[in-house]
Each structure stands twice: as structure tokens, then as C-alpha cells.
Coordinates of N, CA, C and O and ligand atoms in Angstrom, one line a residue:
M1 N 43.2 93.3 98.8 CA 42.7 92.3 97.8 C 42.9 90.9 98.0 O 44.1 90.4 98.3
S2 N 41.9 90.0 97.8 CA 42.1 88.7 98.0 C 42.6 88.0 96.6 O 42.1 88.2 95.6
I3 N 43.7 87.1 96.8 CA 44.3 86.5 95.7 C 44.4 85.1 95.9 O 44.8 84.5 96.9
A4 N 44.0 84.3 94.9 CA 44.1 82.9 94.8 C 44.9 82.5 93.6 O 44.9 83.0 92.6
I5 N 45.6 81.4 93.9 CA 46.4 80.7 92.8 C 45.8 79.4 92.6 O 45.5 78.6 93.4
C6 N 45.6 79.2 91.2 CA 45.1 77.9 90.8 C 46.3 77.2 90.1 O 46.6 77.5 88.9
P7 N 47.0 76.3 90.8 CA 48.2 75.8 90.3 C 47.9 74.5 89.5 O 47.1 73.8 89.9
G8 N 48.8 74.1 88.6 CA 48.6 72.8 88.0 C 49.5 72.6 86.8 O 50.3 73.5 86.3
S9 N 49.6 71.4 86.3 CA 50.3 71.0 85.0 C 49.6 71.5 83.9 O 50.2 72.1 82.9
F10 N 48.2 71.3 83.8 CA 47.3 71.9 82.7 C 47.8 71.2 81.3 O 48.2 72.1 80.5
D11 N 48.0 70.0 81.3 CA 48.6 69.4 80.1 C 47.7 68.5 79.4 O 48.0 67.2 79.4
P12 N 46.7 68.9 78.8 CA 46.3 70.3 78.7 C 45.1 70.6 79.7 O 44.7 69.8 80.3
I13 N 44.7 72.0 79.7 CA 43.6 72.3 80.4 C 42.3 71.6 80.0 O 42.2 71.5 78.7
T14 N 41.5 71.2 80.9 CA 40.1 70.6 80.6 C 39.0 71.5 81.1 O 39.2 72.4 81.8
K15 N 37.8 70.9 80.9 CA 36.7 71.9 81.2 C 36.6 71.6 82.8 O 36.0 72.6 83.3
G16 N 37.1 70.6 83.3 CA 37.1 70.4 84.7 C 37.9 71.5 85.5 O 37.5 72.2 86.4
H17 N 39.1 71.7 85.0 CA 40.1 72.8 85.5 C 39.2 74.1 85.2 O 39.1 75.0 86.3
L18 N 38.6 74.2 84.2 CA 38.0 75.7 83.8 C 36.9 76.0 84.9 O 36.6 77.0 85.3
D19 N 36.0 74.8 85.1 CA 35.0 74.9 86.0 C 35.5 75.5 87.5 O 34.8 76.5 88.0
I20 N 36.5 74.8 87.9 CA 37.2 75.4 89.2 C 37.7 76.7 89.2 O 37.4 77.5 90.0
I21 N 38.4 77.0 88.1 CA 38.9 78.3 88.0 C 37.8 79.5 88.0 O 37.9 80.4 88.6
G22 N 36.8 79.1 87.1 CA 35.6 80.2 87.0 C 35.0 80.3 88.3 O 34.6 81.4 88.8
R23 N 34.8 79.2 89.1 CA 34.3 79.5 90.5 C 35.0 80.2 91.3 O 34.6 81.0 92.2
A24 N 36.4 79.9 91.4 CA 37.4 80.6 92.2 C 37.3 82.0 92.0 O 37.4 82.9 92.9
S25 N 37.2 82.6 90.6 CA 37.1 83.9 90.2 C 35.9 84.5 90.7 O 35.8 85.9 90.7
T26 N 34.9 83.7 91.1 CA 33.7 84.5 91.7 C 33.8 84.7 93.3 O 33.2 85.4 93.9
I27 N 34.8 84.1 93.8 CA 35.0 84.2 95.4 C 36.2 85.2 95.6 O 36.1 85.8 96.6
F28 N 37.2 85.2 94.8 CA 38.4 86.0 95.1 C 38.4 87.1 94.0 O 38.0 87.2 93.0
D29 N 39.1 88.3 94.7 CA 39.3 89.5 93.8 C 40.1 89.0 92.4 O 39.8 89.6 91.4
K30 N 41.1 88.3 92.7 CA 42.0 87.9 91.6 C 42.4 86.5 91.7 O 42.6 86.1 92.7
V31 N 42.5 85.8 90.6 CA 42.9 84.5 90.5 C 44.0 84.3 89.4 O 44.0 85.0 88.3
I32 N 45.1 83.7 89.8 CA 46.1 83.6 89.0 C 46.3 82.1 88.7 O 46.5 81.2 89.6
V33 N 46.3 81.7 87.5 CA 46.2 80.3 87.0 C 47.8 80.2 86.7 O 48.3 80.8 85.9
A34 N 48.4 79.3 87.5 CA 49.9 79.2 87.5 C 50.3 77.9 86.8 O 50.0 76.8 87.4
V35 N 50.7 77.7 85.6 CA 51.2 76.7 85.0 C 52.6 76.1 85.6 O 53.5 77.0 85.5
A36 N 52.7 74.8 86.0 CA 54.0 74.5 86.7 C 54.9 73.9 85.4 O 54.4 73.1 84.7
H37 N 56.1 74.4 85.6 CA 57.2 73.8 84.7 C 57.6 72.5 85.6 O 58.5 72.5 86.4
N38 N 56.9 71.4 85.3 CA 57.1 70.2 86.1 C 58.2 69.3 85.6 O 58.0 68.6 84.5
M39 N 59.2 69.2 86.3 CA 60.4 68.6 85.5 C 60.2 67.0 85.6 O 60.8 66.3 84.9
E40 N 59.4 66.6 86.8 CA 59.3 65.1 86.9 C 58.4 64.4 85.8 O 58.5 63.4 85.2
K41 N 57.4 65.4 85.4 CA 56.4 64.8 84.3 C 56.9 65.0 83.0 O 57.5 66.1 82.9
K42 N 56.6 64.4 82.0 CA 56.9 64.7 80.6 C 55.8 65.1 79.8 O 55.0 64.4 79.5
P43 N 55.6 66.5 79.9 CA 54.4 67.0 79.3 C 54.3 66.8 77.8 O 55.3 66.8 77.1
L44 N 53.1 66.8 77.4 CA 52.9 66.6 75.8 C 53.1 68.0 75.3 O 53.6 68.2 74.1
F45 N 52.6 69.0 76.0 CA 52.5 70.4 75.5 C 53.7 71.3 76.3 O 53.8 71.0 77.5
T46 N 54.2 72.2 75.5 CA 55.2 72.9 76.3 C 54.5 74.1 77.2 O 53.3 74.3 77.0
P47 N 55.2 74.6 78.0 CA 54.5 75.6 79.0 C 53.8 76.7 78.1 O 52.8 77.2 78.5
Q48 N 54.6 77.1 77.1 CA 53.9 78.1 76.2 C 52.6 77.7 75.5 O 51.6 78.6 75.6
E49 N 52.6 76.5 75.1 CA 51.4 75.9 74.5 C 50.3 75.8 75.6 O 49.0 76.3 75.1
R50 N 50.6 75.4 76.7 CA 49.6 75.3 77.8 C 49.1 76.6 78.2 O 47.9 76.8 78.4
I51 N 49.9 77.6 78.2 CA 49.4 79.0 78.6 C 48.5 79.5 77.6 O 47.6 80.1 77.8
E52 N 48.9 79.3 76.1 CA 48.0 79.8 75.1 C 46.5 79.2 75.2 O 45.7 80.0 75.0
F53 N 46.6 77.9 75.5 CA 45.2 77.3 75.6 C 44.3 77.9 76.8 O 43.2 78.1 76.6
I54 N 45.1 78.1 77.8 CA 44.3 78.8 79.0 C 44.0 80.2 78.6 O 42.7 80.6 79.0
E55 N 45.0 81.0 78.0 CA 44.4 82.4 77.7 C 43.2 82.4 76.7 O 42.3 83.2 77.0
D56 N 43.2 81.5 75.7 CA 42.1 81.3 74.8 C 40.9 81.0 75.5 O 39.9 81.6 75.4
A57 N 41.0 80.1 76.5 CA 39.7 79.7 77.1 C 39.1 80.7 78.1 O 37.9 80.7 78.3
L58 N 40.1 81.5 78.6 CA 39.7 82.5 79.7 C 39.7 83.9 79.2 O 39.7 84.8 79.9
K59 N 39.7 84.2 77.9 CA 39.9 85.6 77.3 C 38.8 86.6 77.7 O 39.1 87.7 77.8
D60 N 37.7 86.1 78.1 CA 36.5 87.0 78.6 C 36.5 87.3 80.1 O 35.7 88.0 80.6
K61 N 37.5 86.6 80.7 CA 37.4 86.9 82.2 C 38.4 87.9 82.6 O 39.4 87.9 82.2
N62 N 38.0 88.9 83.3 CA 38.9 90.1 83.8 C 39.7 90.0 85.1 O 40.5 90.9 85.2
N63 N 39.3 89.1 85.9 CA 39.9 89.2 87.1 C 40.9 87.9 87.1 O 41.3 87.4 88.3
I64 N 41.4 87.4 86.1 CA 42.1 86.1 86.0 C 43.4 86.4 85.3 O 43.5 87.0 84.1
E65 N 44.4 86.1 85.9 CA 45.9 86.3 85.4 C 46.5 84.8 85.1 O 46.0 84.0 85.8
I66 N 47.2 84.8 84.0 CA 47.7 83.4 83.7 C 49.3 83.7 83.6 O 49.7 84.5 83.0
D67 N 49.9 82.6 84.2 CA 51.3 82.8 84.5 C 52.0 81.5 84.5 O 51.1 80.3 84.5
S68 N 53.3 81.3 84.6 CA 53.9 80.1 84.8 C 54.9 80.1 86.0 O 55.3 81.3 86.3
F69 N 55.2 79.1 86.5 CA 56.3 79.1 87.6 C 57.2 78.1 87.6 O 56.9 76.9 87.2
T70 N 58.4 78.1 88.2 CA 59.3 77.1 88.4 C 59.6 77.0 89.9 O 59.3 78.0 90.5
G71 N 60.1 76.0 90.5 CA 60.4 76.0 91.8 C 59.2 75.7 92.6 O 58.3 75.1 92.2
L72 N 59.3 76.1 93.8 CA 58.3 75.6 94.8 C 57.0 76.5 94.6 O 57.2 77.8 94.7
L73 N 55.9 75.9 94.6 CA 54.7 76.5 94.6 C 54.5 77.7 95.8 O 54.1 78.8 95.6
V74 N 54.8 77.3 97.0 CA 54.8 78.2 98.2 C 55.6 79.5 97.9 O 55.2 80.6 98.3
D75 N 56.7 79.5 97.3 CA 57.6 80.4 97.0 C 57.1 81.3 96.0 O 57.0 82.6 96.2
Y76 N 56.3 80.7 95.0 CA 55.6 81.5 94.1 C 54.5 82.3 94.6 O 54.3 83.4 94.4
A77 N 53.8 81.5 95.4 CA 52.5 82.2 96.1 C 52.9 83.3 97.0 O 52.2 84.3 97.0
R78 N 54.1 83.2 97.6 CA 54.5 84.2 98.6 C 54.8 85.5 97.8 O 54.4 86.7 97.9
K79 N 55.6 85.3 96.6 CA 56.0 86.2 95.7 C 54.7 87.1 95.1 O 54.8 88.2 95.0
K80 N 53.7 86.3 95.0 CA 52.5 86.8 94.3 C 51.4 87.4 95.4 O 50.5 87.9 95.1
N81 N 51.9 87.4 96.6 CA 51.1 87.8 97.8 C 49.7 87.2 97.8 O 48.7 87.8 98.1
A82 N 49.6 85.8 97.5 CA 48.4 85.0 97.5 C 48.0 84.6 98.9 O 48.8 84.4 99.7
N83 N 46.8 84.6 99.0 CA 46.1 84.2 100.3 C 45.8 82.9 100.3 O 45.8 82.1 101.2
A84 N 45.6 82.2 99.0 CA 45.1 80.9 99.0 C 45.5 80.0 97.8 O 45.7 80.7 96.7
I85 N 45.6 78.8 98.0 CA 45.9 78.0 96.8 C 44.6 77.2 96.6 O 44.2 76.5 97.7
I86 N 44.1 77.2 95.3 CA 43.0 76.3 95.2 C 43.2 75.0 94.3 O 43.8 75.1 93.5
R87 N 42.7 73.9 95.0 CA 42.8 72.7 94.3 C 41.4 72.0 94.2 O 40.6 72.2 95.1
G88 N 41.1 71.5 93.1 CA 40.0 70.7 92.8 C 40.0 69.4 93.4 O 41.0 68.7 93.3
L89 N 38.8 68.8 93.9 CA 38.8 67.4 94.5 C 37.8 66.7 93.6 O 36.6 67.2 93.6
R90 N 38.2 65.6 93.0 CA 37.2 64.9 92.0 C 36.7 63.6 92.8 O 35.4 63.6 92.9
A91 N 37.5 63.1 93.5 CA 37.0 61.8 94.2 C 37.9 61.6 95.3 O 39.0 62.1 95.5
V92 N 37.5 60.6 96.3 CA 38.3 60.2 97.6 C 39.8 60.1 97.0 O 40.7 60.2 97.7
S93 N 39.9 59.4 95.8 CA 41.2 58.9 95.4 C 42.2 60.3 95.2 O 43.5 60.0 95.4
D94 N 41.6 61.4 94.9 CA 42.5 62.6 94.9 C 42.9 62.9 96.3 O 44.0 63.6 96.3
F95 N 42.2 62.6 97.3 CA 42.5 63.3 98.6 C 43.9 62.9 99.1 O 44.5 63.9 99.7
E96 N 44.3 61.8 99.0 CA 45.6 61.5 99.8 C 46.8 62.4 99.2 O 47.6 62.9 100.0
F97 N 46.8 62.5 97.9 CA 47.8 63.3 97.3 C 47.7 64.7 97.7 O 48.6 65.5 97.9
E98 N 46.4 65.2 97.6 CA 46.2 66.7 97.8 C 46.4 67.0 99.2 O 46.9 68.1 99.6
I99 N 46.0 66.1 100.2 CA 46.4 66.6 101.6 C 47.7 66.4 102.0 O 48.4 67.4 102.6
Q100 N 48.5 65.6 101.3 CA 49.9 65.6 101.5 C 50.6 66.8 101.0 O 51.3 67.5 101.7
M101 N 50.2 67.2 99.8 CA 50.7 68.6 99.4 C 50.3 69.7 100.1 O 51.1 70.7 100.3
A102 N 49.1 69.7 100.5 CA 48.5 71.0 101.4 C 49.1 70.9 102.7 O 49.7 72.2 103.2
L103 N 49.4 69.8 103.3 CA 50.1 70.0 104.7 C 51.6 70.2 104.5 O 52.1 71.1 105.4
M104 N 52.1 69.8 103.5 CA 53.5 70.0 103.2 C 53.7 71.6 103.0 O 54.7 72.2 103.5
N105 N 52.9 72.1 102.1 CA 52.8 73.4 101.7 C 52.7 74.4 103.0 O 53.2 75.2 103.0
R106 N 51.8 73.9 103.8 CA 51.6 74.8 105.1 C 52.8 74.7 106.1 O 53.1 75.5 106.7
R107 N 53.5 73.6 106.0 CA 54.7 73.5 106.7 C 55.8 74.4 106.1 O 56.5 75.0 107.0
L108 N 55.8 74.4 105.0 CA 56.8 75.3 104.3 C 56.5 76.7 104.4 O 57.4 77.5 104.5
H109 N 55.2 77.0 104.3 CA 54.8 78.5 104.4 C 53.5 78.5 105.1 O 52.3 78.5 104.4
G110 N 53.5 78.7 106.4 CA 52.3 78.7 107.3 C 51.3 79.6 107.0 O 50.0 79.5 107.3
D111 N 51.6 80.8 106.1 CA 50.5 81.8 106.0 C 49.7 81.5 104.9 O 48.5 82.0 104.7
I112 N 49.9 80.6 104.0 CA 49.2 80.2 102.9 C 48.2 79.0 103.1 O 48.4 78.0 103.7
V113 N 46.9 79.4 102.8 CA 45.9 78.3 102.9 C 45.6 77.7 101.6 O 45.4 78.3 100.7
T114 N 45.4 76.2 101.7 CA 45.0 75.5 100.6 C 43.3 75.3 100.8 O 43.0 74.7 101.9
A115 N 42.8 75.6 99.8 CA 41.3 75.5 99.8 C 40.9 74.5 98.7 O 41.3 74.5 97.7
F116 N 40.1 73.5 99.2 CA 39.7 72.4 98.1 C 38.3 72.8 97.6 O 37.4 73.2 98.4
M117 N 38.1 72.7 96.3 CA 36.8 72.7 95.7 C 36.2 71.6 95.2 O 37.0 71.0 94.5
A118 N 35.0 71.2 95.4 CA 34.4 70.0 94.8 C 34.4 70.2 93.3 O 33.7 71.1 92.9
A119 N 34.7 69.1 92.5 CA 34.8 69.2 91.1 C 33.1 69.2 90.9 O 32.4 68.6 91.5
N120 N 33.0 69.8 89.6 CA 31.5 69.8 89.1 C 31.4 68.2 88.7 O 32.2 67.6 88.1
E121 N 30.1 67.6 89.1 CA 29.9 66.3 88.9 C 30.1 65.8 87.5 O 30.3 64.6 87.1
K122 N 29.7 66.8 86.6 CA 29.9 66.6 85.3 C 31.2 66.2 84.8 O 31.5 65.6 83.6
Y123 N 32.2 66.7 85.5 CA 33.6 66.5 85.1 C 34.4 65.6 86.1 O 35.6 65.6 86.0
A124 N 33.6 65.1 87.0 CA 34.4 64.4 88.2 C 35.3 63.3 87.8 O 36.1 62.9 88.3
Y125 N 35.1 62.7 86.6 CA 36.1 61.6 86.2 C 37.1 62.0 85.1 O 37.7 61.3 84.5
L126 N 37.1 63.3 84.8 CA 38.1 63.9 83.9 C 39.5 64.1 84.4 O 39.6 64.6 85.6
N127 N 40.4 63.7 83.8 CA 41.8 64.3 83.9 C 42.6 64.5 82.6 O 42.1 63.8 81.6
S128 N 43.7 65.2 82.7 CA 44.5 65.6 81.4 C 44.9 64.2 80.9 O 45.0 63.9 79.7
R129 N 45.3 63.3 81.6 CA 46.0 62.0 81.2 C 45.0 61.1 80.4 O 45.2 60.6 79.3
I130 N 43.7 61.1 80.8 CA 42.6 60.4 80.3 C 42.3 61.0 78.8 O 42.1 60.4 77.7
I131 N 42.2 62.4 78.9 CA 42.0 63.1 77.6 C 42.9 62.9 76.6 O 42.7 62.6 75.3
K132 N 44.2 62.7 76.9 CA 45.5 62.6 75.9 C 45.2 61.1 75.4 O 45.4 60.9 74.3
E133 N 45.0 60.1 76.2 CA 44.8 58.8 75.7 C 43.6 58.7 74.8 O 43.8 58.0 73.7
I134 N 42.5 59.2 75.1 CA 41.2 59.2 74.2 C 41.7 59.9 72.9 O 41.4 59.2 71.8
A135 N 42.3 61.1 72.9 CA 42.6 61.8 71.8 C 43.7 61.0 70.9 O 43.6 60.9 69.7
Q136 N 44.6 60.4 71.5 CA 45.7 59.5 70.8 C 44.9 58.3 70.1 O 45.4 58.0 69.0
L137 N 43.9 57.8 70.8 CA 43.1 56.7 70.0 C 42.0 57.2 69.1 O 41.2 56.5 69.0
N138 N 42.1 58.5 68.8 CA 41.0 59.1 67.9 C 39.5 59.0 68.4 O 38.7 59.2 67.7
G139 N 39.5 59.1 69.8 CA 38.2 59.2 70.5 C 37.9 60.7 70.4 O 38.7 61.7 70.2
D140 N 36.5 61.1 70.8 CA 35.9 62.3 70.6 C 36.2 63.0 72.2 O 35.5 62.4 73.1
V141 N 37.0 64.2 72.2 CA 37.1 64.8 73.5 C 36.5 66.0 73.4 O 36.7 66.9 74.3
S142 N 35.7 66.3 72.5 CA 35.1 67.9 72.4 C 34.2 68.3 73.4 O 34.0 69.4 73.8
N143 N 33.7 67.2 74.3 CA 32.7 67.7 75.4 C 33.6 67.9 76.8 O 33.2 68.5 77.5
F144 N 35.0 67.6 76.5 CA 35.9 67.8 77.7 C 37.0 68.8 77.7 O 37.4 69.3 78.8
V145 N 37.3 69.3 76.4 CA 38.2 70.4 76.3 C 37.7 71.5 75.3 O 36.7 71.4 74.7
T146 N 38.4 72.6 75.3 CA 38.0 73.6 74.3 C 38.4 73.2 72.8 O 39.2 72.4 72.7
P147 N 37.6 73.9 71.9 CA 38.0 73.7 70.5 C 39.6 73.7 70.1 O 40.1 72.9 69.5
L148 N 40.2 74.8 70.7 CA 41.6 75.0 70.5 C 42.6 73.7 70.9 O 43.4 73.4 70.3
V149 N 42.1 73.3 72.2 CA 42.9 72.0 72.8 C 42.6 70.9 71.9 O 43.6 70.2 71.6
E150 N 41.2 70.6 71.5 CA 41.0 69.6 70.7 C 41.9 69.5 69.5 O 42.4 68.6 69.2
E151 N 41.8 70.8 68.8 CA 42.6 70.9 67.5 C 44.1 70.5 67.7 O 44.6 69.9 66.9
N152 N 44.7 71.1 68.8 CA 46.2 70.8 69.0 C 46.4 69.3 69.4 O 47.5 68.9 69.3
L153 N 45.6 68.7 70.1 CA 45.8 67.3 70.5 C 45.7 66.5 69.2 O 46.5 65.7 69.1
K154 N 44.8 67.0 68.2 CA 44.8 66.1 66.9 C 46.0 66.3 66.2 O 46.7 65.4 65.8
K155 N 46.6 67.6 66.2 CA 47.8 67.9 65.4 C 49.0 67.2 66.0 O 49.9 66.6 65.5
K156 N 49.0 67.2 67.5 CA 50.2 66.5 68.1 C 50.3 65.0 67.8 O 51.2 64.5 67.6
F157 N 49.1 64.3 67.8 CA 49.0 63.0 67.7 C 49.3 62.5 66.3 O 49.8 61.4 65.9
M158 N 48.7 63.5 65.2 CA 48.9 63.3 63.9 C 50.4 63.1 63.4 O 50.9 62.4 62.7
N159 N 51.3 64.0 64.1 CA 52.6 64.1 64.0 C 53.5 63.2 64.7 O 54.7 63.1 64.5
K160 N 52.8 62.3 65.5 CA 53.8 61.3 66.4 C 53.8 59.8 65.4 O 52.8 59.5 65.0
Ligands
PNS1 O1 48.0 69.4 87.8 P1 48.9 68.8 88.7 O2 50.0 67.9 88.1 O3 48.2 67.9 89.8 O4 49.6 69.9 89.7 C1 50.6 69.6 90.7 C2 51.5 70.9 91.1 C3 52.0 71.6 90.0 C4 50.4 71.8 91.7 C5 52.5 70.5 92.0 O5 53.3 69.5 91.6 C6 53.3 71.6 92.6 O6 53.0 72.3 93.5 N1 54.6 71.7 91.9 C7 55.5 72.7 92.3 C8 56.6 72.2 93.1 C9 56.3 72.1 94.5 O7 56.1 73.1 95.2 N2 56.4 70.8 95.0 C10 56.2 70.6 96.5 C11 54.7 70.4 96.6 S1 54.4 70.0 98.3

């Protein structure tokens, strides 16, 4: 069985992420969306909240599992018997960071392949940071995130 991991902070998940995950699920038998507990970044949403948003967005897909991980991605990938790590590429600016991670991950665990997927051009300019900024400034993010994420962004910023 071919297994791919779509790792990320997903703080919060966007339609750009969902597009990549959806396409990965047509190529691999199983896709694991893995939410990183990333200590370096200060996330807006807890890992549990981020997982709930992803579960809600992907409730109709049956070959997608949602999980979270701490520690090294390659260790998690090995534990899950994954064949590939999938990362979306939006623009050339993503490439430097992504190739650094892919090469380091290969150095750490030679069996795991990183595959890049071109982002849908509709979402090529999207990222979670921009979405949070727009939402914080009362902008409309409904085209870029699910209704549940939109609602929770509003709640979060109302309480700040
Ligand atoms: O959505 P992001 O923030 O771009 O995702 C980055 C992520 C979570 C994939 C990356 O930070 C990661 O793999 N973190 C786990 C720790 C790790 O393995 N670090 C070494 C990477 S070479």
C-alpha cells in the first residue's frame, strides 16, 4: 500500500492545503495529514483545534487519516511506513526552504522521498499567515478557508 504524508503547521488549514491533500489522495492509497506541534512557531490555534478544522474539511474522504506529531518528521514518517512526504510549491520563493528540508530529510532517512506538487494557481498566493492577518483586520477570507475556519478566526480575533 502506498502511503503519503502531508505534513504542516496548518495554522489554520487553507483551501490551498486542501487542494494539495485532495490531489495526493488520488495518487496514493492512503494520505496522512500530519499536524506538527511546532515549538518554534507560536500558533494561533491549538493542535486539537487545527485537527478539528481538518477533520471537518475532509470528512467525506475515506483514504485520508488526520494525525499530529512531535519530533522529527522523518521519524514519524518511518513509524507510519510512509513512502513519500508531499509538499506544495506555490512560487520560486518556496523552493529554497523546501529543497533544504527535502535534502535534510533525505540525509536523515534515505528511504523517504519528498515529492513536490505545484499549487493550484487559484491559491498560489495563499498562506496561513496572510489569512490570519486579513481575518484580524476584518477582511473577508471566505474564499480561502472553510466556513468552520472562518468562524473560528472571527471568534479568536474577537476575543483578543
Ligand atoms: O506548514 P509548515 O510550517 O511549512 O510545515 C513545516 C513542517 C512542519 C513540515 C516542518 O517544520 C517539519 O517537518 N517539522 C518537524 C520537525 C523536523 O523534522 N524538522 C527538520 C526538518 S528538515
